PDB file of C-alpha atoms in Angstrom:
ATOM      1  CA  UNK A 291     119.830  49.452  71.314  1.00 50.00           C
ATOM      2  CA  UNK A 292     118.481  51.643  74.115  1.00 48.00           C
ATOM      3  CA  UNK A 293     117.324  48.633  76.179  1.00 50.00           C
ATOM      4  CA  UNK A 294     120.710  46.936  75.656  1.00 46.00           C
ATOM      5  CA  UNK A 295     122.468  50.053  76.995  1.00 45.00           C
ATOM      6  CA  UNK A 296     120.042  50.196  79.906  1.00 47.00           C
ATOM      7  CA  UNK A 297     120.673  46.517  80.656  1.00 50.00           C
ATOM      8  CA  UNK A 298     124.442  47.065  80.613  1.00 42.00           C
ATOM      9  CA  UNK A 299     124.086  50.122  82.870  1.00 43.00           C
ATOM     10  CA  UNK A 300     121.966  48.133  85.319  1.00 46.00           C
ATOM     11  CA  UNK A 301     124.435  45.226  85.304  1.00 43.00           C
ATOM     12  CA  UNK A 302     127.345  47.619  85.867  1.00 38.00           C
ATOM     13  CA  UNK A 303     125.536  49.390  88.722  1.00 40.00           C
ATOM     14  CA  UNK A 304     124.672  46.085  90.364  1.00 40.00           C
ATOM     15  CA  UNK A 305     128.218  44.780  89.978  1.00 36.00           C
ATOM     16  CA  UNK A 306     129.791  47.936  91.402  1.00 35.00           C
ATOM     17  CA  UNK A 307     127.456  48.153  94.361  1.00 37.00           C
ATOM     18  CA  UNK A 308     127.486  44.427  95.075  1.00 38.00           C
ATOM     19  CA  UNK A 309     131.249  44.391  95.293  1.00 32.00           C
ATOM     20  CA  UNK A 310     131.432  47.275  97.708  1.00 34.00           C
ATOM     21  CA  UNK A 311     131.445  46.483 101.401  1.00 34.00           C
ATOM     22  CA  UNK A 312     128.376  48.270 102.706  1.00 35.00           C
ATOM     23  CA  UNK A 313     127.788  48.653 106.406  1.00 36.00           C
ATOM     24  CA  UNK A 314     124.488  47.617 107.922  1.00 42.00           C
ATOM     25  CA  UNK A 315     123.184  47.633 111.451  1.00 45.00           C
ATOM     26  CA  UNK A 316     122.635  44.277 113.094  1.00 38.00           C
ATOM     27  CA  UNK A 317     121.136  43.161 116.356  1.00 34.00           C
ATOM     28  CA  UNK A 318     122.523  41.833 119.587  1.00 33.00           C
ATOM     29  CA  UNK A 319     125.489  42.738 121.714  1.00 32.00           C
ATOM     30  CA  UNK A 320     128.746  41.559 120.239  1.00 30.00           C
ATOM     31  CA  UNK A 321     127.251  41.230 116.763  1.00 26.00           C
ATOM     32  CA  UNK A 322     129.368  42.891 114.086  1.00 26.00           C
ATOM     33  CA  UNK A 323     127.957  46.172 112.806  1.00 28.00           C
ATOM     34  CA  UNK A 324     129.254  45.791 109.261  1.00 30.00           C
ATOM     35  CA  UNK A 325     128.214  43.260 106.660  1.00 40.00           C
ATOM     36  CA  UNK A 326     128.763  43.008 102.954  1.00 50.00           C
ATOM     37  CA  UNK A 327     125.988  44.769 101.118  1.00 77.00           C
ATOM     38  CA  UNK A 328     123.864  42.928  98.599  1.00 90.00           C
ATOM     39  CA  UNK A 329     122.167  44.403  95.562  1.00 95.00           C
ATOM     40  CA  UNK A 330     120.011  41.965  93.656  1.00 96.00           C
ATOM     41  CA  UNK A 331     117.873  42.836  90.646  1.00 97.00           C
ATOM     42  CA  UNK A 332     115.540  39.938  89.921  1.00 97.00           C
ATOM     43  CA  UNK A 333     114.574  39.095  86.348  1.00 96.00           C
ATOM     44  CA  UNK A 334     110.836  39.164  85.663  1.00 95.00           C
ATOM     45  CA  UNK A 335     110.584  35.397  85.179  1.00 96.00           C
ATOM     46  CA  UNK A 336     112.203  34.720  88.578  1.00 97.00           C
ATOM     47  CA  UNK A 337     110.193  37.145  90.703  1.00 97.00           C
ATOM     48  CA  UNK A 338     108.076  35.880  93.576  1.00 96.00           C
ATOM     49  CA  UNK A 339     104.868  37.371  94.891  1.00 97.00           C
ATOM     50  CA  UNK A 340     105.128  39.369  98.131  1.00 97.00           C
ATOM     51  CA  UNK A 341     102.519  38.331 100.678  1.00 96.00           C
ATOM     52  CA  UNK A 342      99.935  41.036 101.488  1.00 97.00           C
ATOM     53  CA  UNK A 343     100.293  42.633 104.911  1.00 97.00           C
ATOM     54  CA  UNK A 344      98.814  45.347 107.089  1.00 97.00           C
ATOM     55  CA  UNK A 345     100.179  47.545 109.841  1.00 96.00           C
ATOM     56  CA  UNK A 346      99.782  50.619 111.997  1.00 97.00           C
ATOM     57  CA  UNK A 347     101.431  53.793 110.657  1.00 97.00           C
ATOM     58  CA  UNK A 348     103.508  56.229 112.710  1.00 97.00           C
ATOM     59  CA  UNK A 349     100.944  58.939 111.935  1.00 95.00           C
ATOM     60  CA  UNK A 350      98.195  56.805 113.510  1.00 95.00           C
ATOM     61  CA  UNK A 351      96.639  55.551 110.269  1.00 97.00           C
ATOM     62  CA  UNK A 352      96.400  51.978 109.007  1.00 97.00           C
ATOM     63  CA  UNK A 353      98.417  50.493 106.155  1.00 98.00           C
ATOM     64  CA  UNK A 354      97.249  47.740 103.825  1.00 98.00           C
ATOM     65  CA  UNK A 355      99.646  46.682 101.084  1.00 98.00           C
ATOM     66  CA  UNK A 356      96.747  45.629  98.850  1.00 97.00           C
ATOM     67  CA  UNK A 357      95.753  49.309  98.557  1.00 98.00           C
ATOM     68  CA  UNK A 358      98.923  49.792  96.460  1.00 98.00           C
ATOM     69  CA  UNK A 359      98.071  47.050  93.942  1.00 97.00           C
ATOM     70  CA  UNK A 360      99.190  48.035  90.440  1.00 97.00           C
ATOM     71  CA  UNK A 361     101.892  50.401  91.743  1.00 97.00           C
ATOM     72  CA  UNK A 362     105.644  49.988  92.043  1.00 98.00           C
ATOM     73  CA  UNK A 363     106.359  50.181  95.779  1.00 98.00           C
ATOM     74  CA  UNK A 364     109.686  50.718  97.519  1.00 98.00           C
ATOM     75  CA  UNK A 365     109.803  49.401 101.089  1.00 98.00           C
ATOM     76  CA  UNK A 366     112.656  50.575 103.305  1.00 98.00           C
ATOM     77  CA  UNK A 367     113.436  48.775 106.575  1.00 97.00           C
ATOM     78  CA  UNK A 368     114.961  51.274 108.994  1.00 97.00           C
ATOM     79  CA  UNK A 369     115.430  52.372 112.588  1.00 97.00           C
ATOM     80  CA  UNK A 370     116.258  55.768 114.102  1.00 97.00           C
ATOM     81  CA  UNK A 371     119.113  54.086 116.022  1.00 97.00           C
ATOM     82  CA  UNK A 372     120.813  52.913 112.790  1.00 96.00           C
ATOM     83  CA  UNK A 373     123.712  55.078 111.542  1.00 96.00           C
ATOM     84  CA  UNK A 374     123.538  53.825 107.909  1.00 96.00           C
ATOM     85  CA  UNK A 375     119.808  54.630 107.945  1.00 97.00           C
ATOM     86  CA  UNK A 376     120.716  58.263 108.633  1.00 96.00           C
ATOM     87  CA  UNK A 377     123.170  58.167 105.727  1.00 95.00           C
ATOM     88  CA  UNK A 378     120.623  56.864 103.240  1.00 97.00           C
ATOM     89  CA  UNK A 379     117.603  58.897 104.425  1.00 98.00           C
ATOM     90  CA  UNK A 380     118.312  61.853 102.074  1.00 98.00           C
ATOM     91  CA  UNK A 381     118.692  59.394  99.163  1.00 97.00           C
ATOM     92  CA  UNK A 382     115.341  57.757  99.902  1.00 98.00           C
ATOM     93  CA  UNK A 383     113.651  61.142 100.237  1.00 98.00           C
ATOM     94  CA  UNK A 384     115.093  62.366  96.921  1.00 98.00           C
ATOM     95  CA  UNK A 385     114.217  59.225  94.932  1.00 98.00           C
ATOM     96  CA  UNK A 386     110.717  59.106  96.467  1.00 98.00           C
ATOM     97  CA  UNK A 387     110.081  62.689  95.358  1.00 98.00           C
ATOM     98  CA  UNK A 388     111.569  62.190  91.878  1.00 98.00           C
ATOM     99  CA  UNK A 389     109.667  58.961  91.186  1.00 98.00           C
ATOM    100  CA  UNK A 390     106.285  60.049  92.525  1.00 96.00           C
ATOM    101  CA  UNK A 391     105.148  61.260  89.101  1.00 96.00           C
ATOM    102  CA  UNK A 392     105.966  57.761  87.772  1.00 96.00           C
ATOM    103  CA  UNK A 393     103.386  56.379  90.206  1.00 96.00           C
ATOM    104  CA  UNK A 394     106.024  54.860  92.521  1.00 98.00           C
ATOM    105  CA  UNK A 395     105.179  54.792  96.221  1.00 98.00           C
ATOM    106  CA  UNK A 396     107.545  54.510  99.191  1.00 98.00           C
ATOM    107  CA  UNK A 397     106.733  52.956 102.562  1.00 98.00           C
ATOM    108  CA  UNK A 398     109.035  52.738 105.561  1.00 98.00           C
ATOM    109  CA  UNK A 399     109.116  49.724 107.863  1.00 97.00           C
ATOM    110  CA  UNK A 400     110.389  50.904 111.243  1.00 97.00           C
ATOM    111  CA  UNK A 401     111.979  48.149 113.360  1.00 96.00           C
ATOM    112  CA  UNK A 402     113.263  47.805 116.930  1.00 94.00           C
ATOM    113  CA  UNK A 403     112.471  51.445 117.684  1.00 96.00           C
ATOM    114  CA  UNK A 404     110.035  53.579 119.637  1.00 95.00           C
ATOM    115  CA  UNK A 405     107.469  55.721 117.873  1.00 96.00           C
ATOM    116  CA  UNK A 406     108.686  59.041 119.313  1.00 97.00           C
ATOM    117  CA  UNK A 407     112.266  58.451 118.118  1.00 97.00           C
ATOM    118  CA  UNK A 408     111.004  57.254 114.737  1.00 98.00           C
ATOM    119  CA  UNK A 409     108.814  60.343 114.243  1.00 97.00           C
ATOM    120  CA  UNK A 410     111.735  62.605 115.275  1.00 98.00           C
ATOM    121  CA  UNK A 411     113.933  60.836 112.688  1.00 98.00           C
ATOM    122  CA  UNK A 412     111.334  61.368 109.960  1.00 98.00           C
ATOM    123  CA  UNK A 413     110.930  65.032 110.942  1.00 98.00           C
ATOM    124  CA  UNK A 414     114.701  65.544 110.963  1.00 97.00           C
ATOM    125  CA  UNK A 415     115.025  64.248 107.382  1.00 97.00           C
ATOM    126  CA  UNK A 416     111.663  65.633 106.176  1.00 97.00           C
ATOM    127  CA  UNK A 417     110.499  62.158 105.163  1.00 97.00           C
ATOM    128  CA  UNK A 418     106.952  62.480 103.864  1.00 97.00           C
ATOM    129  CA  UNK A 419     106.111  58.911 102.884  1.00 98.00           C
ATOM    130  CA  UNK A 420     104.397  56.735 105.537  1.00 98.00           C
ATOM    131  CA  UNK A 421     106.145  54.291 107.855  1.00 98.00           C
ATOM    132  CA  UNK A 422     104.795  51.229 109.611  1.00 97.00           C
ATOM    133  CA  UNK A 423     105.402  51.210 113.374  1.00 96.00           C
ATOM    134  CA  UNK A 424     107.701  48.814 115.183  1.00 92.00           C
ATOM    135  CA  UNK A 425     104.681  47.278 116.939  1.00 92.00           C
ATOM    136  CA  UNK A 426     103.269  46.010 113.626  1.00 89.00           C
ATOM    137  CA  UNK A 427     106.393  45.728 111.462  1.00 92.00           C
ATOM    138  CA  UNK A 428     106.920  41.978 111.938  1.00 92.00           C
ATOM    139  CA  UNK A 429     104.108  41.112 109.496  1.00 91.00           C
ATOM    140  CA  UNK A 430     105.690  43.394 106.908  1.00 93.00           C
ATOM    141  CA  UNK A 431     109.123  41.827 107.368  1.00 92.00           C
ATOM    142  CA  UNK A 432     107.678  38.299 107.160  1.00 93.00           C
ATOM    143  CA  UNK A 433     105.862  39.146 103.904  1.00 94.00           C
ATOM    144  CA  UNK A 434     109.216  39.232 102.110  1.00 95.00           C
ATOM    145  CA  UNK A 435     110.252  35.789 103.367  1.00 92.00           C
ATOM    146  CA  UNK A 436     113.897  34.777 102.972  1.00 91.00           C
ATOM    147  CA  UNK A 437     114.619  37.795 100.721  1.00 92.00           C
ATOM    148  CA  UNK A 438     114.807  39.915 103.865  1.00 90.00           C
ATOM    149  CA  UNK A 439     117.200  38.706 106.565  1.00 86.00           C
ATOM    150  CA  UNK A 440     115.735  39.627 109.984  1.00 77.00           C
ATOM    151  CA  UNK A 441     118.796  41.575 111.132  1.00 82.00           C
ATOM    152  CA  UNK A 442     119.384  43.431 107.852  1.00 90.00           C
ATOM    153  CA  UNK A 443     118.798  47.066 108.710  1.00 95.00           C
ATOM    154  CA  UNK A 444     118.734  49.056 106.522  1.00 97.00           C
ATOM    155  CA  UNK A 445     117.273  47.118 103.625  1.00 97.00           C
ATOM    156  CA  UNK A 446     115.322  48.358 100.630  1.00 98.00           C
ATOM    157  CA  UNK A 447     112.928  46.185  98.643  1.00 98.00           C
ATOM    158  CA  UNK A 448     111.373  47.161  95.313  1.00 98.00           C
ATOM    159  CA  UNK A 449     108.070  45.504  94.443  1.00 98.00           C
ATOM    160  CA  UNK A 450     106.862  45.656  90.852  1.00 98.00           C
ATOM    161  CA  UNK A 451     103.353  46.651  89.747  1.00 97.00           C
ATOM    162  CA  UNK A 452     102.330  42.972  89.811  1.00 97.00           C
ATOM    163  CA  UNK A 453     103.200  42.697  93.510  1.00 97.00           C
ATOM    164  CA  UNK A 454     106.394  40.698  92.940  1.00 98.00           C
ATOM    165  CA  UNK A 455     109.813  41.372  94.437  1.00 98.00           C
ATOM    166  CA  UNK A 456     111.845  43.032  91.658  1.00 98.00           C
ATOM    167  CA  UNK A 457     114.960  44.024  93.616  1.00 98.00           C
ATOM    168  CA  UNK A 458     116.477  44.068  97.063  1.00 96.00           C
ATOM    169  CA  UNK A 459     119.269  46.079  98.591  1.00 96.00           C
ATOM    170  CA  UNK A 460     120.613  44.790 101.888  1.00 95.00           C
ATOM    171  CA  UNK A 461     122.650  47.568 103.477  1.00 95.00           C
ATOM    172  CA  UNK A 462     122.477  51.282 102.779  1.00 95.00           C
ATOM    173  CA  UNK A 463     121.699  52.351  99.238  1.00 95.00           C
ATOM    174  CA  UNK A 464     123.064  55.200  97.176  1.00 96.00           C
ATOM    175  CA  UNK A 465     121.231  57.531  94.823  1.00 96.00           C
ATOM    176  CA  UNK A 466     122.442  56.054  91.534  1.00 96.00           C
ATOM    177  CA  UNK A 467     121.596  52.465  92.459  1.00 96.00           C
ATOM    178  CA  UNK A 468     118.158  53.171  93.898  1.00 97.00           C
ATOM    179  CA  UNK A 469     117.147  55.662  91.221  1.00 97.00           C
ATOM    180  CA  UNK A 470     118.156  53.277  88.419  1.00 97.00           C
ATOM    181  CA  UNK A 471     116.316  50.295  89.913  1.00 97.00           C
ATOM    182  CA  UNK A 472     113.164  52.292  90.679  1.00 98.00           C
ATOM    183  CA  UNK A 473     113.058  53.998  87.273  1.00 97.00           C
ATOM    184  CA  UNK A 474     113.590  50.744  85.373  1.00 97.00           C
ATOM    185  CA  UNK A 475     110.982  48.884  87.434  1.00 97.00           C
ATOM    186  CA  UNK A 476     108.464  51.683  86.800  1.00 97.00           C
ATOM    187  CA  UNK A 477     109.294  51.595  83.069  1.00 96.00           C
ATOM    188  CA  UNK A 478     108.490  47.859  82.987  1.00 92.00           C
ATOM    189  CA  UNK A 479     104.959  48.503  84.176  1.00 72.00           C
ATOM    190  CA  UNK A 480     104.531  51.309  81.618  1.00 66.00           C
ATOM    191  CA  UNK A 481     105.743  49.015  78.812  1.00 66.00           C
ATOM    192  CA  UNK A 482     103.305  46.242  79.765  1.00 61.00           C
ATOM    193  CA  UNK A 483     100.268  48.518  79.556  1.00 57.00           C
TER     194      UNK A 483
END
């Protein structure tokens, strides 16, 4: 009964968010700055493996996605120049803090930016999870294949504990949607153990 209610709540959240027009930043002069948002929760049997990738972090360290094997990971594609990224930053911070005890990890993928502006953005919103630099973000973006359109900023991708893409949000996310997806994906890995 509880899982049926959870399934209905997830379907309702996806339907509501998917039908809303969400704005997203795009590239190129003359390109529209608003697109319809997409929220897609992928059933376990239809999930595809995310390719491993590495990158340089804004704090100077190195990132290797294989170091997070066995964890649910939320990747957020963002840029300091992106207005919707500023809107969703507090949401990402809050959900990252609330889901940390569930073993969920967050990683930013900074695109088309400079490191100084990106670090200032993170400081401004007190973002504590690591972000991959623009210089090395292309490998991260390519790891998600067609699930991540190249101009879709912001986008949020949730990878399950088996390293498979469990959900994607193209456009800015809200607290209810992200929290529900992250919590349910983390619960899947708990149930399988």
